[in-house]
PDB file of C-alpha atoms in Angstrom:
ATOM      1  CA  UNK A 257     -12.967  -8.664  10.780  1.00 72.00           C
ATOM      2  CA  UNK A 258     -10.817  -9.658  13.659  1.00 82.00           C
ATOM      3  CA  UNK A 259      -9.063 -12.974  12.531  1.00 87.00           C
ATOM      4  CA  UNK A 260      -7.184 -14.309  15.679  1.00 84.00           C
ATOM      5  CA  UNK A 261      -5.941 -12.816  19.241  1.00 87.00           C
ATOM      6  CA  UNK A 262      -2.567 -13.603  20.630  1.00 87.00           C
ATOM      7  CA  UNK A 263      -2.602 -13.801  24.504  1.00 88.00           C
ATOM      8  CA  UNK A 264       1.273 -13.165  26.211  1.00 92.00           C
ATOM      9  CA  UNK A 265       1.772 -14.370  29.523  1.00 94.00           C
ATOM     10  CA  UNK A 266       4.976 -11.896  30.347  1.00 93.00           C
ATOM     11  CA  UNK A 267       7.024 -12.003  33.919  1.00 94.00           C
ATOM     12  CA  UNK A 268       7.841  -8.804  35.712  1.00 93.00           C
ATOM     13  CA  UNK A 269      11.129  -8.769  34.050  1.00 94.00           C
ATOM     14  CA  UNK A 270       9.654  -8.782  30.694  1.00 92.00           C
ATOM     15  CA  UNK A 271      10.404 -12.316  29.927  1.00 92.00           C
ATOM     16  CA  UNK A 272       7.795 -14.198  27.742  1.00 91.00           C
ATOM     17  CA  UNK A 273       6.657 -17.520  29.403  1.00 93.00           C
ATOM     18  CA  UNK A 274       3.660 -18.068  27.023  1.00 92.00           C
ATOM     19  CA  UNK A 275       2.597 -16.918  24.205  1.00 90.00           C
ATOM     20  CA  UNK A 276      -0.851 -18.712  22.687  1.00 88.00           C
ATOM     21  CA  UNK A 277      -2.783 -17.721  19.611  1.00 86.00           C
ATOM     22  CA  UNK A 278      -6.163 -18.129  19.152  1.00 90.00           C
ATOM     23  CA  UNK A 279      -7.977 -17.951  15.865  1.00 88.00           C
ATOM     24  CA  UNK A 280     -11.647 -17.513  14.897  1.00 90.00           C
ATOM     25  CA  UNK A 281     -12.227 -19.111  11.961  1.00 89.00           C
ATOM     26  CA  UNK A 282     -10.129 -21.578   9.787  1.00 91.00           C
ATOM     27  CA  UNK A 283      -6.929 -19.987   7.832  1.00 92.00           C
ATOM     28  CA  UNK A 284      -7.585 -17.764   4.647  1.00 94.00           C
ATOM     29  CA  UNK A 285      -7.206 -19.794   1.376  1.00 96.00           C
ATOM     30  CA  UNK A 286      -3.685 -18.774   0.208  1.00 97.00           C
ATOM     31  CA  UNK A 287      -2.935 -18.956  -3.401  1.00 97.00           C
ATOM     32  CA  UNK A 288       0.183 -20.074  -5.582  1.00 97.00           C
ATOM     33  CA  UNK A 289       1.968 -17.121  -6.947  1.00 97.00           C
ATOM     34  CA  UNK A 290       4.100 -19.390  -9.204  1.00 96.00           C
ATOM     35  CA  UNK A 291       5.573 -23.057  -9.642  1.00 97.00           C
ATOM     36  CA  UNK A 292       8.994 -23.628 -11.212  1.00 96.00           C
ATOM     37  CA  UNK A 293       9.854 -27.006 -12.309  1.00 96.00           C
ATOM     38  CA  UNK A 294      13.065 -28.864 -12.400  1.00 92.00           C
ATOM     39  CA  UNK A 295      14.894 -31.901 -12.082  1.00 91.00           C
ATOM     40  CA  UNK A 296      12.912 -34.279 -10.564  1.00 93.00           C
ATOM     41  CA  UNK A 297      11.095 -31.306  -8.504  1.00 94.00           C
ATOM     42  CA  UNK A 298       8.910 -28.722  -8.263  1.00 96.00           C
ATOM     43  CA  UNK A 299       9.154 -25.412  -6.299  1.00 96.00           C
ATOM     44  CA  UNK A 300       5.811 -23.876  -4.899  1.00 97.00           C
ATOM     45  CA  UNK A 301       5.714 -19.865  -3.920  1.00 97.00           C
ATOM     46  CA  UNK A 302       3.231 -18.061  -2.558  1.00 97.00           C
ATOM     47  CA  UNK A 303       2.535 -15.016  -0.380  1.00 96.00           C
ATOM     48  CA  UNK A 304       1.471 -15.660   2.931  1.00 96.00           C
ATOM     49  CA  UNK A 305      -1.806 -15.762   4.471  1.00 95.00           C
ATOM     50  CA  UNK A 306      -2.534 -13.582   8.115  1.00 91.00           C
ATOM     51  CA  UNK A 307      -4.066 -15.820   9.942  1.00 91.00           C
ATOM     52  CA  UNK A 308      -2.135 -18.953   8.893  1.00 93.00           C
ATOM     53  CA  UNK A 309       0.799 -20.488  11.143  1.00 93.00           C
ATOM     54  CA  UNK A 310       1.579 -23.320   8.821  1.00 96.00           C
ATOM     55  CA  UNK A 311       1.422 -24.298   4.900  1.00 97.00           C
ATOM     56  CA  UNK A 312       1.339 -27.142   2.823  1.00 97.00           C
ATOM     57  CA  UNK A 313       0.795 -28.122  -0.935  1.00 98.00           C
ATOM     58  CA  UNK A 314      -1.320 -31.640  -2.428  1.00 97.00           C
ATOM     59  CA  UNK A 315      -0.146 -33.055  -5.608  1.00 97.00           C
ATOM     60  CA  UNK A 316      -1.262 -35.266  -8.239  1.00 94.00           C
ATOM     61  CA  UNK A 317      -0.391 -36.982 -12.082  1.00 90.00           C
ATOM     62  CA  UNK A 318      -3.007 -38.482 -13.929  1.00 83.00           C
ATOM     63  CA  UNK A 319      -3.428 -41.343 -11.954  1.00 83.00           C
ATOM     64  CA  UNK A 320      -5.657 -39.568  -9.471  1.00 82.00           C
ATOM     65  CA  UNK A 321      -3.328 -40.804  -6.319  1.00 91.00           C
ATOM     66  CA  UNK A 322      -2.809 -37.886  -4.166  1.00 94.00           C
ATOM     67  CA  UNK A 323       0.555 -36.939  -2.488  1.00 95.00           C
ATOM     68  CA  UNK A 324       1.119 -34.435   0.574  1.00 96.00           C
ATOM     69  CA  UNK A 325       4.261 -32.406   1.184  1.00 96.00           C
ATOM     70  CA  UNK A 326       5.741 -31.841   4.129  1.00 96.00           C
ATOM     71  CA  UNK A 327       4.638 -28.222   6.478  1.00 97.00           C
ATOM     72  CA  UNK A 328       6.109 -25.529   6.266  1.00 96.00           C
ATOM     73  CA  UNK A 329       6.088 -21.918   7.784  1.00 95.00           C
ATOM     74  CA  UNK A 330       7.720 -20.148   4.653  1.00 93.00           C
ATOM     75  CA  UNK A 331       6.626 -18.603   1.341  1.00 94.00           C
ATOM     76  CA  UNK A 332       7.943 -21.944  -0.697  1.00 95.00           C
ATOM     77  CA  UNK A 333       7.399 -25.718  -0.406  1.00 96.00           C
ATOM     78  CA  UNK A 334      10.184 -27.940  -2.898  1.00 95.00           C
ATOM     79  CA  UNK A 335       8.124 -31.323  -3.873  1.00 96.00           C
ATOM     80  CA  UNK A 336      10.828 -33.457  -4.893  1.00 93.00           C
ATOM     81  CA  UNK A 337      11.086 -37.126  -5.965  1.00 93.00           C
ATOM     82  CA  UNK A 338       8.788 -36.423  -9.239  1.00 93.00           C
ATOM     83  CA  UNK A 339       9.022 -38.400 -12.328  1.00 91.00           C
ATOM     84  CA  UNK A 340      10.432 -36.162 -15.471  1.00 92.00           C
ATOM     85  CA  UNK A 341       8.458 -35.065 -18.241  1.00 91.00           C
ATOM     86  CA  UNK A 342       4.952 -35.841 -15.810  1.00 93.00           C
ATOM     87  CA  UNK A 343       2.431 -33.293 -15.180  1.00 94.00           C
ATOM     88  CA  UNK A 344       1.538 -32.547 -11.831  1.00 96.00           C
ATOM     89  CA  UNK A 345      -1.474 -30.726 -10.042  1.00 96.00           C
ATOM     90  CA  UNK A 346      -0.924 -28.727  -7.400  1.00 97.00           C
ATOM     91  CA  UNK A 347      -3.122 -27.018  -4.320  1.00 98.00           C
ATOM     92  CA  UNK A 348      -1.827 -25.105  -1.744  1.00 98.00           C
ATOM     93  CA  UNK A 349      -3.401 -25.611   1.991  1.00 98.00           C
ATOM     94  CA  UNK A 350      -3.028 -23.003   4.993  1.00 97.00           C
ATOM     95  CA  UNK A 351      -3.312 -24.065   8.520  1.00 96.00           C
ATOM     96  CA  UNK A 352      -4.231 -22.266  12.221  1.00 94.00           C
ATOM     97  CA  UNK A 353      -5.376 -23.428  15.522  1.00 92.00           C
ATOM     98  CA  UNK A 354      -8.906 -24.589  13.360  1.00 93.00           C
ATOM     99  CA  UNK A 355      -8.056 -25.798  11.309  1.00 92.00           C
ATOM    100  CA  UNK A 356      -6.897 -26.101   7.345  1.00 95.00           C
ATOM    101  CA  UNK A 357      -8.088 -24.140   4.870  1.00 96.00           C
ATOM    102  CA  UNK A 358      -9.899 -24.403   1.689  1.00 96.00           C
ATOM    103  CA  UNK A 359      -7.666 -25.620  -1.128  1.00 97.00           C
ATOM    104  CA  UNK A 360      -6.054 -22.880  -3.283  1.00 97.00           C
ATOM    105  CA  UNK A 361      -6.883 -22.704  -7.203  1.00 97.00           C
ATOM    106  CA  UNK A 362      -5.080 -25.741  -8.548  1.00 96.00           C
ATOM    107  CA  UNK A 363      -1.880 -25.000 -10.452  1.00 96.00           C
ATOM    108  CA  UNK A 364      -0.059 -27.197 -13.366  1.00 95.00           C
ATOM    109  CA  UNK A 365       3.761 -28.143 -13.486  1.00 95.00           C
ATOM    110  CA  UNK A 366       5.703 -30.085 -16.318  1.00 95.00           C
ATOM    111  CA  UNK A 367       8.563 -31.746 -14.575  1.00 95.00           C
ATOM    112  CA  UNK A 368      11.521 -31.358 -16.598  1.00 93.00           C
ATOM    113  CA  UNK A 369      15.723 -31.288 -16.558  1.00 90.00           C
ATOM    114  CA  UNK A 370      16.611 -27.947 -14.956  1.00 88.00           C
ATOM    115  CA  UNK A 371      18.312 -27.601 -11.895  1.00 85.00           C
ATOM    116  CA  UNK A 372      16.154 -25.594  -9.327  1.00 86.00           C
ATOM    117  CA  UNK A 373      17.763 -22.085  -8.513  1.00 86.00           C
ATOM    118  CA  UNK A 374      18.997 -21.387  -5.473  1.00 86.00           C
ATOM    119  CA  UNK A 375      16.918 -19.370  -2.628  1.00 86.00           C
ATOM    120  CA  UNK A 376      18.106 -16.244  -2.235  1.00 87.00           C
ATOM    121  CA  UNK A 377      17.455 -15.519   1.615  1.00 86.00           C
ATOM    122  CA  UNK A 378      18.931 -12.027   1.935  1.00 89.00           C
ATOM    123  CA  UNK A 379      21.043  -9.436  -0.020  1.00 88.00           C
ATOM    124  CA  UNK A 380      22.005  -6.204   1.515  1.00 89.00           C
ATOM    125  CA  UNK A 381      24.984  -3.280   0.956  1.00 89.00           C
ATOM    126  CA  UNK A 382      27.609  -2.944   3.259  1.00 90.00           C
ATOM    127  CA  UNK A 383      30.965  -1.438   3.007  1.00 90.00           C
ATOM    128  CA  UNK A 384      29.877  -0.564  -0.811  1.00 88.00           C
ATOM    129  CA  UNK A 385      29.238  -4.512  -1.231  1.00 85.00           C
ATOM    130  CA  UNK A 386      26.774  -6.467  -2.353  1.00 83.00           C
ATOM    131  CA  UNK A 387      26.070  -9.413  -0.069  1.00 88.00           C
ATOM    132  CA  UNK A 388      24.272 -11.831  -0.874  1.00 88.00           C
ATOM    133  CA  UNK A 389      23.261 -15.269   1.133  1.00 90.00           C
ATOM    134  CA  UNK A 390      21.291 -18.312  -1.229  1.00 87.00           C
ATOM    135  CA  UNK A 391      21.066 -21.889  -0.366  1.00 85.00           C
ATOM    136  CA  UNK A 392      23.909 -24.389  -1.846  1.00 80.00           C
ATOM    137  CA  UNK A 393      24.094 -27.859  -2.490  1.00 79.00           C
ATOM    138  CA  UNK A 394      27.554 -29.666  -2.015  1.00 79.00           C
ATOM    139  CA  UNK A 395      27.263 -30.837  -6.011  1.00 77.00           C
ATOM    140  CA  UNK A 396      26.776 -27.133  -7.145  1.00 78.00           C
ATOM    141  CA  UNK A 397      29.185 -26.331  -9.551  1.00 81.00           C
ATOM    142  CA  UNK A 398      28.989 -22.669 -10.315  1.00 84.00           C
ATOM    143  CA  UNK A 399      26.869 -19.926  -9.458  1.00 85.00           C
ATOM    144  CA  UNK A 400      26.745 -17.167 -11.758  1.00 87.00           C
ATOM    145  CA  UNK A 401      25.542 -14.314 -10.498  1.00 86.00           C
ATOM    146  CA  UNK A 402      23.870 -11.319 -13.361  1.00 88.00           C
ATOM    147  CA  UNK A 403      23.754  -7.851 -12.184  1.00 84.00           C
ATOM    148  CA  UNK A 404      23.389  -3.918 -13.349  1.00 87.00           C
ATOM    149  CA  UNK A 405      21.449  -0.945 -12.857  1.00 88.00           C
ATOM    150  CA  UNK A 406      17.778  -2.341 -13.320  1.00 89.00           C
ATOM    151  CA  UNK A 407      15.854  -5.597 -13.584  1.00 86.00           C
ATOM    152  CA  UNK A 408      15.744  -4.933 -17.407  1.00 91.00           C
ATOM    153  CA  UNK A 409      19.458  -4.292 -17.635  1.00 92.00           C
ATOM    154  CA  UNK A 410      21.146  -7.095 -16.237  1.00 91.00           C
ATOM    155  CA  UNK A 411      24.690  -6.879 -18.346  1.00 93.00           C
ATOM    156  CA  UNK A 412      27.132  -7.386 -15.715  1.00 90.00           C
ATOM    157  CA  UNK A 413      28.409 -11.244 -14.744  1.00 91.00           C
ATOM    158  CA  UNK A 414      30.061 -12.133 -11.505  1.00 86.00           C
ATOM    159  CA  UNK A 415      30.899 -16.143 -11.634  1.00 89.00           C
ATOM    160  CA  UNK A 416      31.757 -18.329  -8.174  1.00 86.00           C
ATOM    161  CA  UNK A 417      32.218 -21.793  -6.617  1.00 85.00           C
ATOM    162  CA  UNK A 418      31.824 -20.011  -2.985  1.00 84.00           C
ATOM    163  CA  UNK A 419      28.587 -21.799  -1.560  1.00 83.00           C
ATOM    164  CA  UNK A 420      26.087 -20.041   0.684  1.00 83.00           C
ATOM    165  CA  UNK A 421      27.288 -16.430   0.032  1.00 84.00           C
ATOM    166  CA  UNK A 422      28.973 -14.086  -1.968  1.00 85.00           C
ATOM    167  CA  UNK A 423      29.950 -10.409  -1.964  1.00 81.00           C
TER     168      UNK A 423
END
């Protein structure tokens, strides 16, 4: 099934003046791949949707109230500002042109006293390096960083204050 069409209004010079997607139905339900709590926040991943531009999560405790995060056009939404040691419900939204789509299967999260990880946005080899960039907070302390030949042998250890990369 064909879920959208993008239309491209292009200039002789191959300039883009407009580019306007139009979908056919409302965005796929997208589902949470995982939640990781921590201090006073929750991260949500998922994998994206194909016909969605924009996502968004709904949360709850036990009181029934229900919160909305902010949009987002990544794989991850951070819901901060959560009480420690609550449980919170989570449902992950998609949007498009149509609309939103239906929720996702809710997910449960204990809020607890870890510090989120950092996002690791890109790692690469250069110049037999490894690079790798990660979001920082000006209070991080350190960032260690484990390593080796698989994801089952992770023996080596590589400790820095440098924030935003390291190689």
């Amino acid at each position: 099934d064909v879920l959208d069409l993008t239309l491209s209004l292009m200039t002789p010079t191959n300039y883009s003046r407009l580019n306007k997607t139009i979908s056919f139905r409302e965005a796929i339900t997208p589902q949470i791949a995982e939640l990781i709590p921590g201090k006073n926040a929750v991260r949500v991943l998922f994998d994206k949707v194909p016909n969605a531009t924009e996502y968004y999560v709904t949360y709850s405790t036990d009181d029934n109230k229900v919160y909305e995060s902010y949009k987002t056009i990544t794989n991850r939404i951070d819901v901060d500002s959560l009480a420690d040691g609550k449980t919170y419900e989570f449902k992950l939204y998609a949007i498009n042109d149509k609309g939103a789509s239906q929720p996702s299967a809710s997910a449960k999260a204990i809020v607890n006293q870890s510090a989120l990880p950092p996002i690791i946005w890109d790692g690469f080899i250069t110049d037999n390096k490894l690079v790798i960039g990660y979001s920082s907070d000006f209070d991080d302390g350190n960032y260690t960083i484990q390593y080796g030949t698989s994801k089952t042998k992770l023996n080596k250890e590589f400790v820095s204050n440098v924030r935003g990369m390291v190689s």
